[in-house]
Coordinates of C-alpha atoms in Angstrom, one line a residue:
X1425 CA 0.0 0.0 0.0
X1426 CA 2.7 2.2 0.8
X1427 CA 4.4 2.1 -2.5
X1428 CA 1.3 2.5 -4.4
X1429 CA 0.8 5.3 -2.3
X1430 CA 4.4 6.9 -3.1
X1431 CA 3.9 5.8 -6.7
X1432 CA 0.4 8.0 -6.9
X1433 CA 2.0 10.7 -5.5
X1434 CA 5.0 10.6 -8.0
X1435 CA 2.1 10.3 -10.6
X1436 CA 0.6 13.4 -9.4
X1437 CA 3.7 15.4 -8.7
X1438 CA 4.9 14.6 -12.4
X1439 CA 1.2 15.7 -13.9
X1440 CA 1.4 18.7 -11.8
X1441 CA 5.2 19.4 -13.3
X1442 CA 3.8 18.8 -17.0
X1443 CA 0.9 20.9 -16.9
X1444 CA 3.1 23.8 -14.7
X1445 CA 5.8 23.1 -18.0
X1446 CA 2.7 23.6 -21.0
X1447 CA 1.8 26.3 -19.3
X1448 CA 5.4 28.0 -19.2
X1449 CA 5.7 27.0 -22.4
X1450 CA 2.4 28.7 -24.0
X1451 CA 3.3 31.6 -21.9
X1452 CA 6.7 31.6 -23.4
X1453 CA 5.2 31.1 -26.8
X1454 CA 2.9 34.1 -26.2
X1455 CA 5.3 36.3 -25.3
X1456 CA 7.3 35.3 -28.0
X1457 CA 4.1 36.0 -30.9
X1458 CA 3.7 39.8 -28.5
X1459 CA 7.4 40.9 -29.1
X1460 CA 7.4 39.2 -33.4
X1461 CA 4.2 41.6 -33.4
X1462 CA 5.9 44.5 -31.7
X1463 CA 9.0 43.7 -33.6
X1464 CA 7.0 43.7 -36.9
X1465 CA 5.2 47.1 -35.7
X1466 CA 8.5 48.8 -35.9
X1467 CA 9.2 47.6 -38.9
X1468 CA 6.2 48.7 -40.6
X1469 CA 6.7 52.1 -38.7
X1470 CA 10.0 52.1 -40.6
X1471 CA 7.9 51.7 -43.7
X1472 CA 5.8 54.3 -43.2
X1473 CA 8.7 56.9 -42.3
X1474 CA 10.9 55.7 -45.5
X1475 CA 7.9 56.5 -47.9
X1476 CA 7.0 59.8 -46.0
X1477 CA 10.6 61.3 -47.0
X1478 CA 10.5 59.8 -50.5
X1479 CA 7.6 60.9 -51.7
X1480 CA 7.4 63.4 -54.4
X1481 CA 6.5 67.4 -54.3
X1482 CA 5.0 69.2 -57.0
X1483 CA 4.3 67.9 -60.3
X1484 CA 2.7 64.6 -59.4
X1485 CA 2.2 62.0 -62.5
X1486 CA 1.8 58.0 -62.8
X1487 CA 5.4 57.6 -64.3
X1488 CA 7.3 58.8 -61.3
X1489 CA 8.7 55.5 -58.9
X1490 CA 6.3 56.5 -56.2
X1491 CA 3.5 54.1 -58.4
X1492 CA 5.7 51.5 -58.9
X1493 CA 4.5 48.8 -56.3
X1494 CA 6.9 47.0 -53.8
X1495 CA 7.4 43.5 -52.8
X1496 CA 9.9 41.4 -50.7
X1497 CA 12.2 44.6 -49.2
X1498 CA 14.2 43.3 -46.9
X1499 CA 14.2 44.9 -43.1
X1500 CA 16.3 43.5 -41.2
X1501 CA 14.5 40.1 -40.5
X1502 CA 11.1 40.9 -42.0
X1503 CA 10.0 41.3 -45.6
X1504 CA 8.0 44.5 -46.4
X1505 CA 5.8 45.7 -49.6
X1506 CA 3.8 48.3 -50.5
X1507 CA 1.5 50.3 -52.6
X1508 CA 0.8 54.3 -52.8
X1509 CA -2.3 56.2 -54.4
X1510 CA -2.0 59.6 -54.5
X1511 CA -5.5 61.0 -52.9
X1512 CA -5.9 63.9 -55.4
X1513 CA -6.5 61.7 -58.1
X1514 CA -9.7 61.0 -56.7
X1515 CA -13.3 63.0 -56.2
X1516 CA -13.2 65.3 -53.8
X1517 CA -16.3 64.9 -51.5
X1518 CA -16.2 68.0 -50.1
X1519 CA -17.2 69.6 -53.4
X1520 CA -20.3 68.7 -52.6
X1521 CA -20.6 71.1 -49.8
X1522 CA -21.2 74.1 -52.3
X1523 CA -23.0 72.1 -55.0
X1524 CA -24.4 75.3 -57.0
X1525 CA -24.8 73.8 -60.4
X1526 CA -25.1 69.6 -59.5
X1527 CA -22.1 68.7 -61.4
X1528 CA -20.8 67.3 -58.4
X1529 CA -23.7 65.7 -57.4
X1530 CA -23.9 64.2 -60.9
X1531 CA -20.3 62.8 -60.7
X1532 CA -20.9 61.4 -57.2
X1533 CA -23.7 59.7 -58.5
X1534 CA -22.3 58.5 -61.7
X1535 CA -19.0 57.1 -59.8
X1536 CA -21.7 55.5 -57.2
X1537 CA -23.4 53.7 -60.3
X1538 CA -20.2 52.5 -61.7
X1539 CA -19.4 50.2 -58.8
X1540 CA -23.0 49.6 -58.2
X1541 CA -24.4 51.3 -54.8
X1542 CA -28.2 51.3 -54.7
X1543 CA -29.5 54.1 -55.1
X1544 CA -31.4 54.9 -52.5
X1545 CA -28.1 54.5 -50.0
X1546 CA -26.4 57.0 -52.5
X1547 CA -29.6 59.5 -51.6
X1548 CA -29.3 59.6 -48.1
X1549 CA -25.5 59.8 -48.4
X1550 CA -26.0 62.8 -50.5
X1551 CA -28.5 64.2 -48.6
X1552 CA -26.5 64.0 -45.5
X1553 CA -23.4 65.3 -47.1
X1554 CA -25.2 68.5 -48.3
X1555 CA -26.5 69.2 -45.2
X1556 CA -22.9 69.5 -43.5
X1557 CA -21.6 73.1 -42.4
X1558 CA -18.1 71.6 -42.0
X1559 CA -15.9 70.2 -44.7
X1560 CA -15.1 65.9 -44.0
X1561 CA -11.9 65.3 -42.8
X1562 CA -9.8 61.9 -43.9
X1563 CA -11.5 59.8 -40.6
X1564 CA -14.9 61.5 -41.5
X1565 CA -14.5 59.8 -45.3
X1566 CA -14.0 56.4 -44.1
X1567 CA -17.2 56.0 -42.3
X1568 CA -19.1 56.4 -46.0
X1569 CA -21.2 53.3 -46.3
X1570 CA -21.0 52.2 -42.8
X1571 CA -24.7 50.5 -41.7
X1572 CA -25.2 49.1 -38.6
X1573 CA -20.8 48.2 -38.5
X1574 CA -20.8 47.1 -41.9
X1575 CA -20.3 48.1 -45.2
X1576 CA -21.0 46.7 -48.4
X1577 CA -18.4 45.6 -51.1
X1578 CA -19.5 48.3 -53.5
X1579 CA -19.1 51.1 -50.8
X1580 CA -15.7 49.8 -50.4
X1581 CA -14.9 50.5 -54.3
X1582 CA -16.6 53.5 -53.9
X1583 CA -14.1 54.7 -51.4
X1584 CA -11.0 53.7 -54.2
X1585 CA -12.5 56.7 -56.1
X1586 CA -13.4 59.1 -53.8
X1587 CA -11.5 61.0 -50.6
X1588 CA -11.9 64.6 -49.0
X1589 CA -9.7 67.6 -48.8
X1590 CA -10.1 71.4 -48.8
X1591 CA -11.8 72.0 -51.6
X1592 CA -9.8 75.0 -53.0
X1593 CA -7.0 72.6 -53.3
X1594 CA -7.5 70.7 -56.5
X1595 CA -7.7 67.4 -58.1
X1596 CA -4.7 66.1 -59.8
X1597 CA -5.5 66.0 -63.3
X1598 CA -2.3 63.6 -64.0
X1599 CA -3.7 60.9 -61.9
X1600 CA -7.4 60.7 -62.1
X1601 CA -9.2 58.1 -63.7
X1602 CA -10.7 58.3 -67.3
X1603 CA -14.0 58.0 -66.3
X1604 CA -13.8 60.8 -63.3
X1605 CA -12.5 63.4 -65.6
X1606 CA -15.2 62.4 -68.3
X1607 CA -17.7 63.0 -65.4
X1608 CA -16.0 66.1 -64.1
X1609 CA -16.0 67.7 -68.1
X1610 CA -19.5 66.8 -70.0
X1611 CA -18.7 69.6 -71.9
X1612 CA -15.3 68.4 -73.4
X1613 CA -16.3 66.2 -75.4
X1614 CA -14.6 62.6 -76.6
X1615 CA -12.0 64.0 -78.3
X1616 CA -10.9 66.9 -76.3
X1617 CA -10.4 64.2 -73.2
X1618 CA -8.3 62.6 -75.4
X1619 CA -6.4 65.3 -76.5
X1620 CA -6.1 66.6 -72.6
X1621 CA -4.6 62.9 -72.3
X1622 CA -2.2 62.8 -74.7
X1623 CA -1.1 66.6 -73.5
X1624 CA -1.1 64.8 -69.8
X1625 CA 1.2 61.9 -70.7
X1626 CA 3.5 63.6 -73.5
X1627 CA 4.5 66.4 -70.7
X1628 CA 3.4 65.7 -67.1
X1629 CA 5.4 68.1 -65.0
X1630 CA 4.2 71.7 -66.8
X1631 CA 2.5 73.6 -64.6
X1632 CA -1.4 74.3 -64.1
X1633 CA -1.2 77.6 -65.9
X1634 CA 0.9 76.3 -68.6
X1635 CA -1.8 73.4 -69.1
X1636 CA -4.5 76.2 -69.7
X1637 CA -2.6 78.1 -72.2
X1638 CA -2.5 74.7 -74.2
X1639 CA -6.2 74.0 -74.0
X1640 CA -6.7 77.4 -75.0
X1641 CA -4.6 76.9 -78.2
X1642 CA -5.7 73.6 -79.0
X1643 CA -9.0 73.4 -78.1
X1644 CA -10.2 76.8 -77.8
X1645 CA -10.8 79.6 -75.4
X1646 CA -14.6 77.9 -74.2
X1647 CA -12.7 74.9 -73.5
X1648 CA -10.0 76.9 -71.4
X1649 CA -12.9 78.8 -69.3
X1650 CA -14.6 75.5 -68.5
X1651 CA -11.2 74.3 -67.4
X1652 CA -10.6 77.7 -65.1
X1653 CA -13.8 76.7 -63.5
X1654 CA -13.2 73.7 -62.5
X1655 CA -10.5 72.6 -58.9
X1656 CA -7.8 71.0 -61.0
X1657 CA -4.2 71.3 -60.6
X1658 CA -1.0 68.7 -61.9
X1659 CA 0.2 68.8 -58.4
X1660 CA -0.6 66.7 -55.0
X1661 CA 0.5 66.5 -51.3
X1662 CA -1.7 64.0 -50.2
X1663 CA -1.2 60.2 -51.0
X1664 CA -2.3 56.5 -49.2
X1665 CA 0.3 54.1 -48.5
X1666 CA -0.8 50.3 -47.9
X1667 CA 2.2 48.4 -46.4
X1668 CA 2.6 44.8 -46.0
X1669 CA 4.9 43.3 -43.2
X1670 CA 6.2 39.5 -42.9
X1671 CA 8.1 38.2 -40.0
X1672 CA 8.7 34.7 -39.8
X1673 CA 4.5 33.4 -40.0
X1674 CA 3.2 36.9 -39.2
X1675 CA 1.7 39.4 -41.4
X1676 CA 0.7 43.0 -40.6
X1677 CA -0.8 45.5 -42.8
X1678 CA -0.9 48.9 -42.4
X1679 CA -2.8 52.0 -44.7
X1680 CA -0.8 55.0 -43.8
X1681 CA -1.8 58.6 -45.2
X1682 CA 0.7 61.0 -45.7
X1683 CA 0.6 64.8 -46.5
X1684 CA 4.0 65.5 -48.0
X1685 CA 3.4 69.2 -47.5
X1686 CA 3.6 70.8 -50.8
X1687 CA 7.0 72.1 -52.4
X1688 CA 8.1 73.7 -49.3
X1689 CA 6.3 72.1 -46.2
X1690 CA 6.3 69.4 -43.5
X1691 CA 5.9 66.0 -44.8
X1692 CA 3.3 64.2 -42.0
X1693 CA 1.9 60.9 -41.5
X1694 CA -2.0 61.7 -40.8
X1695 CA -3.6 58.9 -40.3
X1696 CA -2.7 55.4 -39.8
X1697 CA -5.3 52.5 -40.2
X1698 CA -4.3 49.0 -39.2
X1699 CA -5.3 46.2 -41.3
X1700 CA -6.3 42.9 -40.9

């Protein structure tokens, strides 16, 4: 009896010991996942701050290196991508606030229909965007399409095309989509958006002004005046950054928007949204 007693206790001690040792271990494993993910957080901070300074100032256009995609950098122990759009290539939403004529509304509408948003939802948006006093900001623009915590997939394409800034500062006309310029200029007609194209592409760093002068003597002075009218530029500060991190079997994401400040100011990382 006494041995079987002293071997049930050695029985117990030893389960005791093994569970105490799978718990040291997970707690050892946990801690070693919390400092990867802390390690992996710097490195995506590093990221960030490398494409802040990099960025370009002025003359914005789709051939510079800022559009050409990453994959696979190297960091140290991690592996880091990424992928920039520059904001002022899209609507701004904040035209919408002084709506006098509807063109806005119109090209809100037709970008909605594009990726499919019911109509009704794009009613109420428009409704409660009209109603605002204050311009959105860049958190204020990602709750678009929110209901009830969710959004729906064509909200989410909606926001590719759309964003929010002061609206004296213009749209990019070197980076916005076909089809958003075509909306933005009715009044252009087929061939004068392809002949502001080919001007785009053939010479994308000439200035604003410069741009006009062209329009004027290619496609006539109405054409130039519709232009003056309209928030356009060929420069941007604002851009999104989507970074990828991998460290060992963990991934991070990371969208990062950055104000590089114009030609002479502060470059500034504004807002940064984790990722799944």
């Amino acid at each position: 009896m006494a041995l079987i007693q002293a071997l049930l206790i050695v029985a117990a001690l030893a389960a005791v010991a093994t569970a105490l040792l799978l718990r040291a271990e997970r707690a050892r494993e946990r801690l070693e996942w919390r400092f990867t993910a802390d390690q992996a957080g710097l490195y995506l901070d590093s990221g960030a701050e490398l494409l802040r300074t990099s960025l370009p100032r002025g003359a914005v256009y789709l051939a510079q290196d800022w559009n050409r995609p990453r994959e696979g950098l190297e960091i140290d122990r991690g592996r880091l991508g990424w992928s920039v759009t520059d904001l002022r290539g899209r609507f701004n939403v904040n035209l919408l606030l002084a709506d006098e004529t509807g063109l806005y509304r119109d090209v809100f509408e037709g970008l909605a229909r594009e990726v499919g948003v019911p109509r009704a939802e794009v009613a109420a948006t428009l409704r409660g965007l009209e109603e605002r006093t204050a311009p959105l900001g860049n958190a204020e623009i990602l709750a678009l399409g929110f209901d009830d915590g969710e959004r729906d997939e064509a909200w989410t394409e909606m926001l590719d095309l759309v964003w929010a800034w002061p609206a004296e500062e213009g749209m990019n006309l070197n980076t916005l989509p076909e089809d958003t310029l075509a909306l933005l200029l009715p009044g252009i007609g087929r061939s004068g958006l392809d002949a502001l194209r080919r001007e785009l592409e053939g010479d994308p760093e000439q200035s604003y002004e410069t741009l006009l002068d062209w329009v004027e003597d290619r496609l006539g002075e109405e054409t130039r005046t519709l232009l003056e009218a309209m928030p356009f530029s060929t420069e941007s500060s604002l851009f999104m950054a989507r970074l990828t991190l991998q460290l060992d079997t963990l991934v991070l994401r990371r969208s990062v928007v950055l104000d590089t400040g114009g030609p002479e100011g502060v470059s500034a990382i504004v807002m940064s949204i984790p990722g799944p």
